[in-house]
The first five atom37 places (N, CA, C, CB, O) and aatype in JSON, in Angstrom:
{
  "aatype": [1, 19, 5, 10, 19, 6, 15, 7, 7, 7, 15, 19, 5, 0, 7, 7, 15, 10, 1, 10, 15, 4, 0, 0, 15, 7, 18, 19, 13, 15, 15, 18, 4, 12, 7, 17, 13, 1, 5, 16, 14, 7, 11, 6, 1, 6, 7, 19, 0, 19, 9, 3, 16, 3, 7, 15, 16, 16, 18, 0, 3, 15, 19, 11, 7, 1, 13, 16, 9, 15, 11, 3, 2, 0, 6, 2, 16, 10, 18, 10, 5, 12, 2, 15, 10, 2, 14, 6, 3, 16, 0, 12, 18, 18, 4, 0, 0, 0, 14, 18, 6, 14, 1, 10, 16, 4, 9, 5, 0, 10, 1, 7, 13, 7, 18, 17, 7, 5, 7, 16, 5, 19, 16, 19, 15, 15],
  "atom_mask": [
    [1, 1, 1, 1, 1],
    [1, 1, 1, 1, 1],
    [1, 1, 1, 1, 1],
    [1, 1, 1, 1, 1],
    [1, 1, 1, 1, 1],
    [1, 1, 1, 1, 1],
    [1, 1, 1, 1, 1],
    [1, 1, 1, 0, 1],
    [1, 1, 1, 0, 1],
    [1, 1, 1, 0, 1],
    [1, 1, 1, 1, 1],
    [1, 1, 1, 1, 1],
    [1, 1, 1, 1, 1],
    [1, 1, 1, 1, 1],
    [1, 1, 1, 0, 1],
    [1, 1, 1, 0, 1],
    [1, 1, 1, 1, 1],
    [1, 1, 1, 1, 1],
    [1, 1, 1, 1, 1],
    [1, 1, 1, 1, 1],
    [1, 1, 1, 1, 1],
    [1, 1, 1, 1, 1],
    [1, 1, 1, 1, 1],
    [1, 1, 1, 1, 1],
    [1, 1, 1, 1, 1],
    [1, 1, 1, 0, 1],
    [1, 1, 1, 1, 1],
    [1, 1, 1, 1, 1],
    [1, 1, 1, 1, 1],
    [1, 1, 1, 1, 1],
    [1, 1, 1, 1, 1],
    [1, 1, 1, 1, 1],
    [1, 1, 1, 1, 1],
    [1, 1, 1, 1, 1],
    [1, 1, 1, 0, 1],
    [1, 1, 1, 1, 1],
    [1, 1, 1, 1, 1],
    [1, 1, 1, 1, 1],
    [1, 1, 1, 1, 1],
    [1, 1, 1, 1, 1],
    [1, 1, 1, 1, 1],
    [1, 1, 1, 0, 1],
    [1, 1, 1, 1, 1],
    [1, 1, 1, 1, 1],
    [1, 1, 1, 1, 1],
    [1, 1, 1, 1, 1],
    [1, 1, 1, 0, 1],
    [1, 1, 1, 1, 1],
    [1, 1, 1, 1, 1],
    [1, 1, 1, 1, 1],
    [1, 1, 1, 1, 1],
    [1, 1, 1, 1, 1],
    [1, 1, 1, 1, 1],
    [1, 1, 1, 1, 1],
    [1, 1, 1, 0, 1],
    [1, 1, 1, 1, 1],
    [1, 1, 1, 1, 1],
    [1, 1, 1, 1, 1],
    [1, 1, 1, 1, 1],
    [1, 1, 1, 1, 1],
    [1, 1, 1, 1, 1],
    [1, 1, 1, 1, 1],
    [1, 1, 1, 1, 1],
    [1, 1, 1, 1, 1],
    [1, 1, 1, 0, 1],
    [1, 1, 1, 1, 1],
    [1, 1, 1, 1, 1],
    [1, 1, 1, 1, 1],
    [1, 1, 1, 1, 1],
    [1, 1, 1, 1, 1],
    [1, 1, 1, 1, 1],
    [1, 1, 1, 1, 1],
    [1, 1, 1, 1, 1],
    [1, 1, 1, 1, 1],
    [1, 1, 1, 1, 1],
    [1, 1, 1, 1, 1],
    [1, 1, 1, 1, 1],
    [1, 1, 1, 1, 1],
    [1, 1, 1, 1, 1],
    [1, 1, 1, 1, 1],
    [1, 1, 1, 1, 1],
    [1, 1, 1, 1, 1],
    [1, 1, 1, 1, 1],
    [1, 1, 1, 1, 1],
    [1, 1, 1, 1, 1],
    [1, 1, 1, 1, 1],
    [1, 1, 1, 1, 1],
    [1, 1, 1, 1, 1],
    [1, 1, 1, 1, 1],
    [1, 1, 1, 1, 1],
    [1, 1, 1, 1, 1],
    [1, 1, 1, 1, 1],
    [1, 1, 1, 1, 1],
    [1, 1, 1, 1, 1],
    [1, 1, 1, 1, 1],
    [1, 1, 1, 1, 1],
    [1, 1, 1, 1, 1],
    [1, 1, 1, 1, 1],
    [1, 1, 1, 1, 1],
    [1, 1, 1, 1, 1],
    [1, 1, 1, 1, 1],
    [1, 1, 1, 1, 1],
    [1, 1, 1, 1, 1],
    [1, 1, 1, 1, 1],
    [1, 1, 1, 1, 1],
    [1, 1, 1, 1, 1],
    [1, 1, 1, 1, 1],
    [1, 1, 1, 1, 1],
    [1, 1, 1, 1, 1],
    [1, 1, 1, 1, 1],
    [1, 1, 1, 1, 1],
    [1, 1, 1, 0, 1],
    [1, 1, 1, 1, 1],
    [1, 1, 1, 0, 1],
    [1, 1, 1, 1, 1],
    [1, 1, 1, 1, 1],
    [1, 1, 1, 0, 1],
    [1, 1, 1, 1, 1],
    [1, 1, 1, 0, 1],
    [1, 1, 1, 1, 1],
    [1, 1, 1, 1, 1],
    [1, 1, 1, 1, 1],
    [1, 1, 1, 1, 1],
    [1, 1, 1, 1, 1],
    [1, 1, 1, 1, 1],
    [1, 1, 1, 1, 1]
  ],
  "atom_positions": [
    [[118.73, 105.96, 177.9], [118.08, 106.89, 176.99], [118.1, 108.27, 177.62], [116.64, 106.43, 176.67], [118.17, 108.43, 178.84]],
    [[118.02, 109.28, 176.75], [118.04, 110.65, 177.23], [116.72, 110.98, 177.94], [118.29, 111.63, 176.07], [115.64, 110.72, 177.42]],
    [[116.84, 111.55, 179.13], [115.66, 112.0, 179.86], [115.91, 113.4, 180.38], [115.32, 111.03, 181.04], [116.98, 113.71, 180.9]],
    [[114.9, 114.25, 180.23], [114.95, 115.62, 180.71], [113.69, 115.86, 181.54], [115.07, 116.64, 179.53], [112.57, 115.63, 181.06]],
    [[113.87, 116.31, 182.76], [112.73, 116.53, 183.65], [112.78, 117.95, 184.2], [112.72, 115.49, 184.81], [113.68, 118.3, 184.96]],
    [[111.8, 118.76, 183.79], [111.74, 120.15, 184.25], [110.99, 120.25, 185.58], [111.06, 121.03, 183.18], [110.15, 119.42, 185.91]],
    [[111.34, 121.28, 186.31], [110.63, 121.62, 187.54], [110.81, 123.09, 187.83], [111.13, 120.76, 188.73], [111.64, 123.76, 187.2]],
    [[110.03, 123.6, 188.78], [110.2, 124.98, 189.2], [109.16, 125.96, 188.68], [0.0, 0.0, 0.0], [109.16, 127.12, 189.07]],
    [[108.29, 125.49, 187.8], [107.24, 126.37, 187.31], [106.22, 126.67, 188.39], [0.0, 0.0, 0.0], [106.24, 126.07, 189.47]],
    [[105.34, 127.61, 188.09], [104.31, 127.96, 189.05], [103.65, 129.26, 188.68], [0.0, 0.0, 0.0], [103.8, 129.76, 187.56]],
    [[102.9, 129.81, 189.64], [102.21, 131.07, 189.43], [102.89, 132.16, 190.24], [100.72, 130.96, 189.81], [103.27, 131.96, 191.4]],
    [[103.05, 133.31, 189.62], [103.73, 134.42, 190.27], [103.12, 135.73, 189.77], [105.27, 134.39, 190.0], [102.58, 135.78, 188.66]],
    [[103.21, 136.75, 190.58], [102.73, 138.05, 190.14], [103.77, 138.77, 189.3], [102.35, 138.91, 191.34], [104.97, 138.49, 189.4]],
    [[103.31, 139.68, 188.49], [104.22, 140.46, 187.65], [105.29, 141.13, 188.52], [103.44, 141.53, 186.84], [105.02, 141.66, 189.59]],
    [[106.52, 141.07, 188.01], [107.65, 141.6, 188.75], [108.37, 140.56, 189.58], [0.0, 0.0, 0.0], [109.46, 140.82, 190.09]],
    [[107.77, 139.4, 189.72], [108.34, 138.33, 190.52], [109.39, 137.52, 189.77], [0.0, 0.0, 0.0], [109.72, 137.81, 188.62]],
    [[109.89, 136.51, 190.46], [110.96, 135.67, 189.91], [110.63, 134.2, 190.09], [112.3, 136.0, 190.57], [109.91, 133.81, 191.01]],
    [[111.18, 133.4, 189.2], [111.13, 131.95, 189.31], [112.44, 131.38, 188.78], [109.91, 131.37, 188.52], [113.1, 131.99, 187.95]],
    [[112.8, 130.22, 189.29], [113.95, 129.52, 188.74], [113.51, 128.13, 188.28], [115.11, 129.42, 189.78], [113.04, 127.32, 189.08]],
    [[113.68, 127.89, 187.0], [113.37, 126.58, 186.45], [114.62, 125.7, 186.48], [112.83, 126.71, 185.0], [115.74, 126.18, 186.32]],
    [[114.39, 124.41, 186.69], [115.48, 123.44, 186.66], [115.14, 122.34, 185.67], [115.73, 122.84, 188.06], [113.97, 122.04, 185.42]],
    [[116.17, 121.74, 185.1], [116.01, 120.63, 184.18], [117.05, 119.58, 184.54], [116.14, 121.09, 182.68], [118.25, 119.77, 184.3]],
    [[116.6, 118.49, 185.1], [117.49, 117.39, 185.46], [117.66, 116.47, 184.27], [116.95, 116.61, 186.69], [116.68, 115.96, 183.71]],
    [[118.9, 116.25, 183.87], [119.19, 115.47, 182.67], [119.87, 114.15, 183.02], [120.07, 116.28, 181.72], [120.61, 114.06, 184.01]],
    [[119.61, 113.15, 182.2], [120.27, 111.85, 182.38], [120.3, 111.12, 181.05], [119.55, 110.99, 183.46], [119.56, 111.45, 180.13]],
    [[121.17, 110.12, 180.97], [121.21, 109.27, 179.78], [122.21, 109.69, 178.72], [0.0, 0.0, 0.0], [122.26, 109.07, 177.65]],
    [[122.99, 110.73, 178.98], [123.99, 111.15, 178.01], [125.09, 111.93, 178.73], [123.35, 112.0, 176.88], [124.96, 112.26, 179.91]],
    [[126.16, 112.21, 178.0], [127.25, 113.0, 178.58], [126.83, 114.47, 178.58], [128.59, 112.78, 177.78], [126.86, 115.14, 177.55]],
    [[126.45, 114.94, 179.74], [125.83, 116.25, 179.88], [126.64, 117.36, 179.24], [125.61, 116.56, 181.34], [126.1, 118.21, 178.53]],
    [[127.94, 117.37, 179.47], [128.77, 118.48, 179.02], [128.97, 118.51, 177.51], [130.12, 118.43, 179.69], [129.44, 119.51, 176.97]],
    [[128.63, 117.43, 176.82], [128.86, 117.36, 175.38], [127.65, 117.76, 174.56], [129.28, 115.97, 174.99], [127.69, 117.73, 173.33]],
    [[126.57, 118.14, 175.22], [125.34, 118.54, 174.53], [125.11, 120.03, 174.73], [124.13, 117.72, 175.04], [125.37, 120.57, 175.8]],
    [[124.61, 120.69, 173.69], [124.11, 122.03, 173.91], [122.69, 121.9, 174.45], [124.14, 122.88, 172.59], [122.0, 120.92, 174.18]],
    [[122.25, 122.89, 175.21], [120.95, 122.81, 175.85], [120.24, 124.15, 175.77], [121.09, 122.36, 177.3], [120.86, 125.19, 175.52]],
    [[118.95, 124.11, 175.97], [118.21, 125.35, 175.91], [116.84, 125.26, 176.53], [0.0, 0.0, 0.0], [116.36, 124.18, 176.88]],
    [[116.24, 126.42, 176.66], [114.87, 126.54, 177.14], [114.02, 127.15, 176.02], [114.8, 127.41, 178.44], [114.41, 128.12, 175.36]],
    [[112.87, 126.56, 175.84], [111.88, 127.05, 174.89], [110.57, 127.27, 175.64], [111.69, 126.06, 173.68], [110.38, 126.76, 176.75]],
    [[109.67, 128.02, 175.04], [108.36, 128.18, 175.64], [107.3, 128.21, 174.55], [108.3, 129.47, 176.5], [107.57, 128.54, 173.4]],
    [[106.08, 127.87, 174.96], [104.99, 127.79, 173.99], [103.67, 128.11, 174.68], [104.94, 126.41, 173.33], [103.4, 127.65, 175.79]],
    [[102.85, 128.89, 173.99], [101.49, 129.15, 174.42], [100.55, 128.56, 173.39], [101.23, 130.69, 174.62], [100.94, 128.37, 172.23]],
    [[99.32, 128.26, 173.77], [98.38, 127.63, 172.84], [98.22, 128.44, 171.55], [97.02, 127.46, 173.51], [98.01, 129.65, 171.59]],
    [[98.32, 127.76, 170.42], [98.13, 128.39, 169.13], [99.34, 129.09, 168.58], [0.0, 0.0, 0.0], [99.29, 129.66, 167.49]],
    [[100.44, 129.05, 169.31], [101.66, 129.71, 168.85], [102.79, 128.7, 168.69], [102.09, 130.83, 169.82], [102.76, 127.62, 169.28]],
    [[103.76, 129.07, 167.88], [104.93, 128.2, 167.69], [105.81, 128.23, 168.94], [105.73, 128.64, 166.45], [105.81, 129.18, 169.71]],
    [[106.56, 127.16, 169.1], [107.49, 127.1, 170.22], [108.6, 128.12, 169.99], [108.07, 125.67, 170.38], [109.21, 128.17, 168.92]],
    [[108.86, 128.92, 171.0], [109.83, 130.02, 170.91], [111.09, 129.68, 171.69], [109.22, 131.33, 171.43], [111.02, 129.23, 172.84]],
    [[112.24, 129.91, 171.07], [113.49, 129.75, 171.78], [113.69, 130.88, 172.77], [0.0, 0.0, 0.0], [113.61, 132.05, 172.39]],
    [[113.95, 130.57, 174.02], [114.11, 131.58, 175.06], [115.58, 131.83, 175.33], [113.4, 131.14, 176.35], [116.03, 132.98, 175.33]],
    [[116.34, 130.77, 175.57], [117.75, 130.89, 175.88], [118.43, 129.57, 175.6], [117.98, 131.33, 177.35], [117.85, 128.5, 175.83]],
    [[119.66, 129.63, 175.1], [120.43, 128.42, 174.86], [121.83, 128.6, 175.43], [120.48, 128.07, 173.35], [122.34, 129.71, 175.54]],
    [[122.44, 127.46, 175.78], [123.81, 127.47, 176.25], [124.55, 126.36, 175.54], [123.89, 127.29, 177.8], [124.15, 125.2, 175.57]],
    [[125.64, 126.74, 174.88], [126.36, 125.8, 174.05], [127.38, 125.03, 174.89], [127.05, 126.52, 172.89], [127.54, 125.29, 176.08]],
    [[128.05, 124.09, 174.25], [129.0, 123.24, 174.97], [130.19, 124.03, 175.51], [129.49, 122.13, 174.06], [130.83, 123.61, 176.46]],
    [[130.48, 125.19, 174.89], [131.59, 126.0, 175.38], [131.13, 127.01, 176.43], [132.25, 126.73, 174.23], [131.92, 127.83, 176.9]],
    [[129.86, 126.94, 176.8], [129.33, 127.85, 177.81], [128.78, 129.15, 177.27], [0.0, 0.0, 0.0], [128.25, 129.95, 178.04]],
    [[128.9, 129.38, 175.98], [128.36, 130.61, 175.4], [126.84, 130.56, 175.44], [128.86, 130.82, 173.94], [126.24, 129.49, 175.31]],
    [[126.22, 131.71, 175.61], [124.77, 131.79, 175.76], [124.15, 132.73, 174.72], [124.41, 132.24, 177.16], [124.8, 133.66, 174.25]],
    [[122.92, 132.46, 174.4], [122.14, 133.3, 173.49], [120.74, 133.42, 174.06], [122.11, 132.72, 172.04], [120.16, 132.46, 174.55]],
    [[120.2, 134.65, 173.97], [118.87, 134.9, 174.53], [117.95, 135.52, 173.48], [118.97, 135.82, 175.76], [118.4, 136.23, 172.58]],
    [[116.67, 135.23, 173.61], [115.69, 135.95, 172.83], [115.67, 137.4, 173.28], [114.28, 135.3, 172.96], [115.88, 137.69, 174.46]],
    [[115.41, 138.31, 172.36], [115.4, 139.73, 172.7], [114.4, 140.03, 173.81], [115.06, 140.56, 171.47], [114.64, 140.92, 174.64]],
    [[113.31, 139.31, 173.84], [112.25, 139.58, 174.81], [112.64, 139.26, 176.24], [111.02, 138.81, 174.45], [111.97, 139.71, 177.18]],
    [[113.71, 138.5, 176.44], [114.09, 138.12, 177.8], [115.48, 138.61, 178.19], [114.03, 136.62, 177.94], [115.91, 138.41, 179.33]],
    [[116.19, 139.24, 177.27], [117.54, 139.73, 177.57], [117.51, 140.68, 178.77], [118.15, 140.44, 176.34], [116.66, 141.57, 178.85]],
    [[118.44, 140.48, 179.67], [118.53, 141.33, 180.85], [117.63, 140.88, 181.98], [0.0, 0.0, 0.0], [117.75, 141.38, 183.1]],
    [[116.71, 139.94, 181.71], [115.79, 139.47, 182.75], [116.01, 137.99, 183.07], [114.33, 139.69, 182.32], [115.87, 137.58, 184.23]],
    [[116.34, 137.19, 182.07], [116.53, 135.75, 182.26], [118.01, 135.41, 182.16], [115.72, 134.95, 181.21], [118.77, 136.06, 181.44]],
    [[118.4, 134.38, 182.9], [119.78, 133.89, 182.85], [119.76, 132.37, 182.77], [120.59, 134.36, 184.08], [119.18, 131.7, 183.62]],
    [[120.41, 131.84, 181.75], [120.54, 130.4, 181.61], [121.9, 129.97, 182.16], [120.37, 129.96, 180.12], [122.9, 130.66, 181.97]],
    [[121.92, 128.84, 182.84], [123.18, 128.33, 183.37], [123.06, 126.82, 183.5], [123.53, 128.99, 184.74], [121.97, 126.26, 183.41]],
    [[124.19, 126.16, 183.72], [124.16, 124.73, 183.9], [125.23, 124.31, 184.9], [124.35, 124.01, 182.57], [126.27, 124.95, 185.04]],
    [[124.95, 123.22, 185.57], [125.88, 122.64, 186.53], [126.26, 121.26, 185.98], [125.25, 122.54, 187.98], [125.49, 120.31, 186.08]],
    [[127.45, 121.17, 185.41], [127.87, 119.9, 184.8], [128.02, 118.8, 185.85], [129.18, 120.09, 184.05], [127.82, 117.62, 185.54]],
    [[128.38, 119.17, 187.05], [128.55, 118.16, 188.11], [127.21, 117.56, 188.53], [129.25, 118.77, 189.32], [127.14, 116.39, 188.91]],
    [[126.14, 118.38, 188.45], [124.82, 117.93, 188.86], [123.94, 117.55, 187.68], [124.15, 119.0, 189.67], [122.79, 117.15, 187.86]],
    [[124.48, 117.67, 186.46], [123.69, 117.37, 185.25], [122.36, 118.12, 185.24], [123.42, 115.86, 185.14], [121.31, 117.55, 184.95]],
    [[122.43, 119.39, 185.56], [121.21, 120.18, 185.67], [121.36, 121.5, 184.93], [120.88, 120.43, 187.14], [122.39, 122.17, 184.99]],
    [[120.3, 121.85, 184.22], [120.2, 123.12, 183.51], [119.24, 124.0, 184.28], [119.73, 122.92, 182.04], [118.25, 123.52, 184.83]],
    [[119.53, 125.3, 184.31], [118.69, 126.24, 185.04], [118.25, 127.4, 184.14], [119.43, 126.79, 186.27], [118.89, 127.71, 183.13]],
    [[117.15, 128.01, 184.53], [116.73, 129.26, 183.92], [116.23, 130.16, 185.05], [115.63, 129.04, 182.82], [115.15, 129.93, 185.6]],
    [[117.02, 131.17, 185.38], [116.6, 132.15, 186.37], [115.8, 133.23, 185.65], [117.82, 132.76, 187.12], [116.29, 133.86, 184.71]],
    [[114.57, 133.44, 186.08], [113.68, 134.39, 185.43], [113.3, 135.48, 186.41], [112.41, 133.69, 184.88], [112.66, 135.22, 187.43]],
    [[113.7, 136.7, 186.11], [113.41, 137.86, 186.97], [112.51, 138.83, 186.22], [114.71, 138.56, 187.42], [112.38, 138.76, 185.0]],
    [[111.91, 139.74, 186.96], [111.06, 140.78, 186.39], [110.04, 140.17, 185.42], [111.91, 141.83, 185.67], [109.86, 140.65, 184.3]],
    [[109.4, 139.13, 185.88], [108.44, 138.44, 185.01], [107.24, 139.33, 184.72], [107.98, 137.13, 185.66], [106.82, 140.13, 185.55]],
    [[106.7, 139.17, 183.52], [105.49, 139.89, 183.13], [104.5, 138.91, 182.51], [105.84, 141.05, 182.14], [104.87, 137.79, 182.15]],
    [[103.24, 139.31, 182.37], [102.23, 138.36, 181.88], [102.57, 137.74, 180.52], [100.9, 139.05, 181.78], [102.15, 136.63, 180.22]],
    [[103.34, 138.47, 179.7], [103.72, 137.92, 178.39], [104.67, 136.73, 178.5], [104.36, 139.01, 177.53], [104.9, 136.03, 177.52]],
    [[105.23, 136.5, 179.68], [106.1, 135.35, 179.9], [105.31, 134.09, 180.24], [107.08, 135.64, 181.01], [105.89, 133.01, 180.35]],
    [[104.0, 134.21, 180.4], [103.17, 133.06, 180.69], [103.22, 132.06, 179.54], [101.72, 133.49, 180.95], [102.93, 132.41, 178.4]],
    [[103.6, 130.81, 179.84], [103.76, 129.79, 178.81], [104.13, 128.47, 179.48], [104.83, 130.2, 177.77], [104.43, 128.41, 180.67]],
    [[104.11, 127.42, 178.66], [104.72, 126.16, 179.07], [106.19, 126.25, 178.67], [104.0, 124.9, 178.4], [106.51, 126.57, 177.52]],
    [[107.07, 125.97, 179.6], [108.5, 126.05, 179.35], [109.08, 124.64, 179.22], [109.22, 126.84, 180.48], [108.82, 123.76, 180.04]],
    [[109.87, 124.47, 178.17], [110.46, 123.17, 177.87], [111.99, 123.26, 177.87], [109.96, 122.66, 176.52], [112.58, 124.23, 177.4]],
    [[112.59, 122.23, 178.4], [114.04, 122.05, 178.34], [114.36, 121.17, 177.14], [114.58, 121.42, 179.67], [113.6, 120.25, 176.82]],
    [[115.47, 121.44, 176.48], [115.88, 120.64, 175.34], [117.38, 120.44, 175.34], [115.43, 121.29, 174.03], [118.13, 121.26, 175.87]],
    [[117.81, 119.32, 174.75], [119.24, 119.01, 174.66], [119.52, 118.37, 173.32], [119.68, 118.08, 175.82], [118.71, 117.61, 172.79]],
    [[120.69, 118.69, 172.76], [121.08, 118.1, 171.48], [122.58, 117.91, 171.45], [120.62, 118.99, 170.31], [123.32, 118.72, 172.01]],
    [[123.05, 116.84, 170.82], [124.49, 116.63, 170.72], [125.14, 117.7, 169.88], [124.79, 115.24, 170.14], [124.53, 118.24, 168.95]],
    [[126.38, 118.01, 170.2], [127.12, 119.04, 169.49], [127.21, 118.69, 168.0], [128.52, 119.21, 170.1], [127.55, 117.56, 167.64]],
    [[126.92, 119.66, 167.16], [127.0, 119.52, 165.71], [127.69, 120.78, 165.17], [125.57, 119.31, 165.07], [127.09, 121.85, 165.15]],
    [[128.95, 120.64, 164.72], [129.72, 121.84, 164.34], [129.14, 122.61, 163.16], [131.13, 121.44, 164.02], [129.46, 123.79, 162.98]],
    [[128.29, 121.97, 162.34], [127.74, 122.68, 161.18], [126.48, 123.47, 161.52], [127.43, 121.68, 160.07], [125.93, 124.16, 160.67]],
    [[126.02, 123.37, 162.75], [124.78, 124.03, 163.13], [124.98, 124.88, 164.37], [123.68, 122.99, 163.36], [125.87, 124.63, 165.19]],
    [[124.14, 125.9, 164.51], [124.11, 126.6, 165.78], [123.4, 125.71, 166.79], [123.39, 127.99, 165.65], [122.76, 124.72, 166.44]],
    [[123.54, 126.08, 168.05], [122.91, 125.29, 169.1], [121.4, 125.23, 168.9], [123.24, 125.85, 170.48], [120.79, 124.16, 168.99]],
    [[120.79, 126.39, 168.63], [119.34, 126.4, 168.52], [118.88, 125.62, 167.29], [118.82, 127.84, 168.46], [117.81, 125.01, 167.31]],
    [[119.66, 125.62, 166.22], [119.32, 124.8, 165.05], [119.35, 123.32, 165.41], [120.3, 125.09, 163.87], [118.48, 122.55, 165.01]],
    [[120.36, 122.92, 166.16], [120.47, 121.52, 166.57], [119.3, 121.13, 167.47], [121.81, 121.28, 167.3], [118.73, 120.05, 167.32]],
    [[118.95, 122.02, 168.4], [117.85, 121.71, 169.31], [116.54, 121.55, 168.54], [117.71, 122.81, 170.37], [115.78, 120.62, 168.79]],
    [[116.3, 122.45, 167.63], [115.06, 122.38, 166.85], [115.05, 121.19, 165.9], [114.86, 123.66, 166.06], [114.01, 120.59, 165.64]],
    [[116.24, 120.85, 165.39], [116.29, 119.79, 164.38], [116.24, 118.38, 164.94], [0.0, 0.0, 0.0], [115.55, 117.51, 164.4]],
    [[116.97, 118.14, 166.02], [117.05, 116.78, 166.54], [117.26, 116.75, 168.04], [118.16, 116.03, 165.85], [117.94, 115.87, 168.58]],
    [[116.66, 117.73, 168.71], [116.8, 117.79, 170.16], [115.91, 116.81, 170.89], [0.0, 0.0, 0.0], [114.9, 116.34, 170.36]],
    [[116.29, 116.51, 172.1], [115.47, 115.77, 173.04], [114.73, 116.8, 173.9], [116.33, 114.78, 173.91], [115.26, 117.87, 174.19]],
    [[113.51, 116.45, 174.31], [112.66, 117.42, 175.0], [112.12, 116.85, 176.3], [111.51, 117.86, 174.11], [111.86, 115.65, 176.41]],
    [[111.95, 117.73, 177.27], [111.26, 117.36, 178.49], [109.77, 117.52, 178.31], [0.0, 0.0, 0.0], [109.28, 117.85, 177.23]],
    [[109.04, 117.27, 179.4], [107.57, 117.3, 179.34], [107.01, 118.7, 179.56], [106.98, 116.35, 180.37], [105.83, 118.95, 179.31]],
    [[107.84, 119.61, 180.02], [107.41, 120.99, 180.2], [106.98, 121.3, 181.63], [0.0, 0.0, 0.0], [106.57, 120.42, 182.38]],
    [[107.09, 122.58, 181.97], [106.61, 123.07, 183.26], [105.92, 124.4, 183.01], [107.79, 123.23, 184.3], [106.44, 125.25, 182.29]],
    [[104.74, 124.59, 183.6], [103.93, 125.75, 183.34], [104.36, 126.94, 184.19], [102.47, 125.44, 183.58], [104.57, 126.82, 185.39]],
    [[104.48, 128.08, 183.53], [104.74, 129.35, 184.22], [103.57, 130.28, 183.93], [106.1, 129.98, 183.76], [103.24, 130.53, 182.77]],
    [[102.96, 130.8, 184.98], [101.84, 131.72, 184.84], [102.15, 133.0, 185.61], [100.52, 131.07, 185.34], [102.41, 132.97, 186.81]],
    [[102.11, 134.12, 184.9], [102.39, 135.42, 185.52], [101.14, 136.26, 185.46], [103.58, 136.13, 184.81], [100.6, 136.52, 184.38]],
    [[100.67, 136.69, 186.61], [99.46, 137.5, 186.67], [99.81, 138.97, 186.87], [98.54, 137.01, 187.81], [100.82, 139.32, 187.48]],
    [[98.95, 139.82, 186.33], [99.21, 141.26, 186.43], [98.64, 141.85, 187.71], [98.62, 142.0, 185.23], [98.77, 143.05, 187.95]]
  ]
}
């Protein structure tokens, strides 16, 4: 079965950096699109960054230029490098994976029928 396990969250001061990791198992890693989402209490889950099966990436406007999504197919691991963090980045961060679906964008597939990890908390203090 598909399993996604996030790690790397924590507390950091504004301007700092963190790198999140998502260890994946139970499926052919390279054939799934993957992404990072985040959520704060009372708000909808927000797409942060996605990486498609061809390696193309998409970012939310709020993180462009600060966050970088990448994956290591040999290690079955997804990463999110987060730089210049600010308090508005405080959230629970979730990793997601979905099988390639040519009729949908990656983020549509993730939202529609993605598999999800348990989340890792990121807290940025001012």
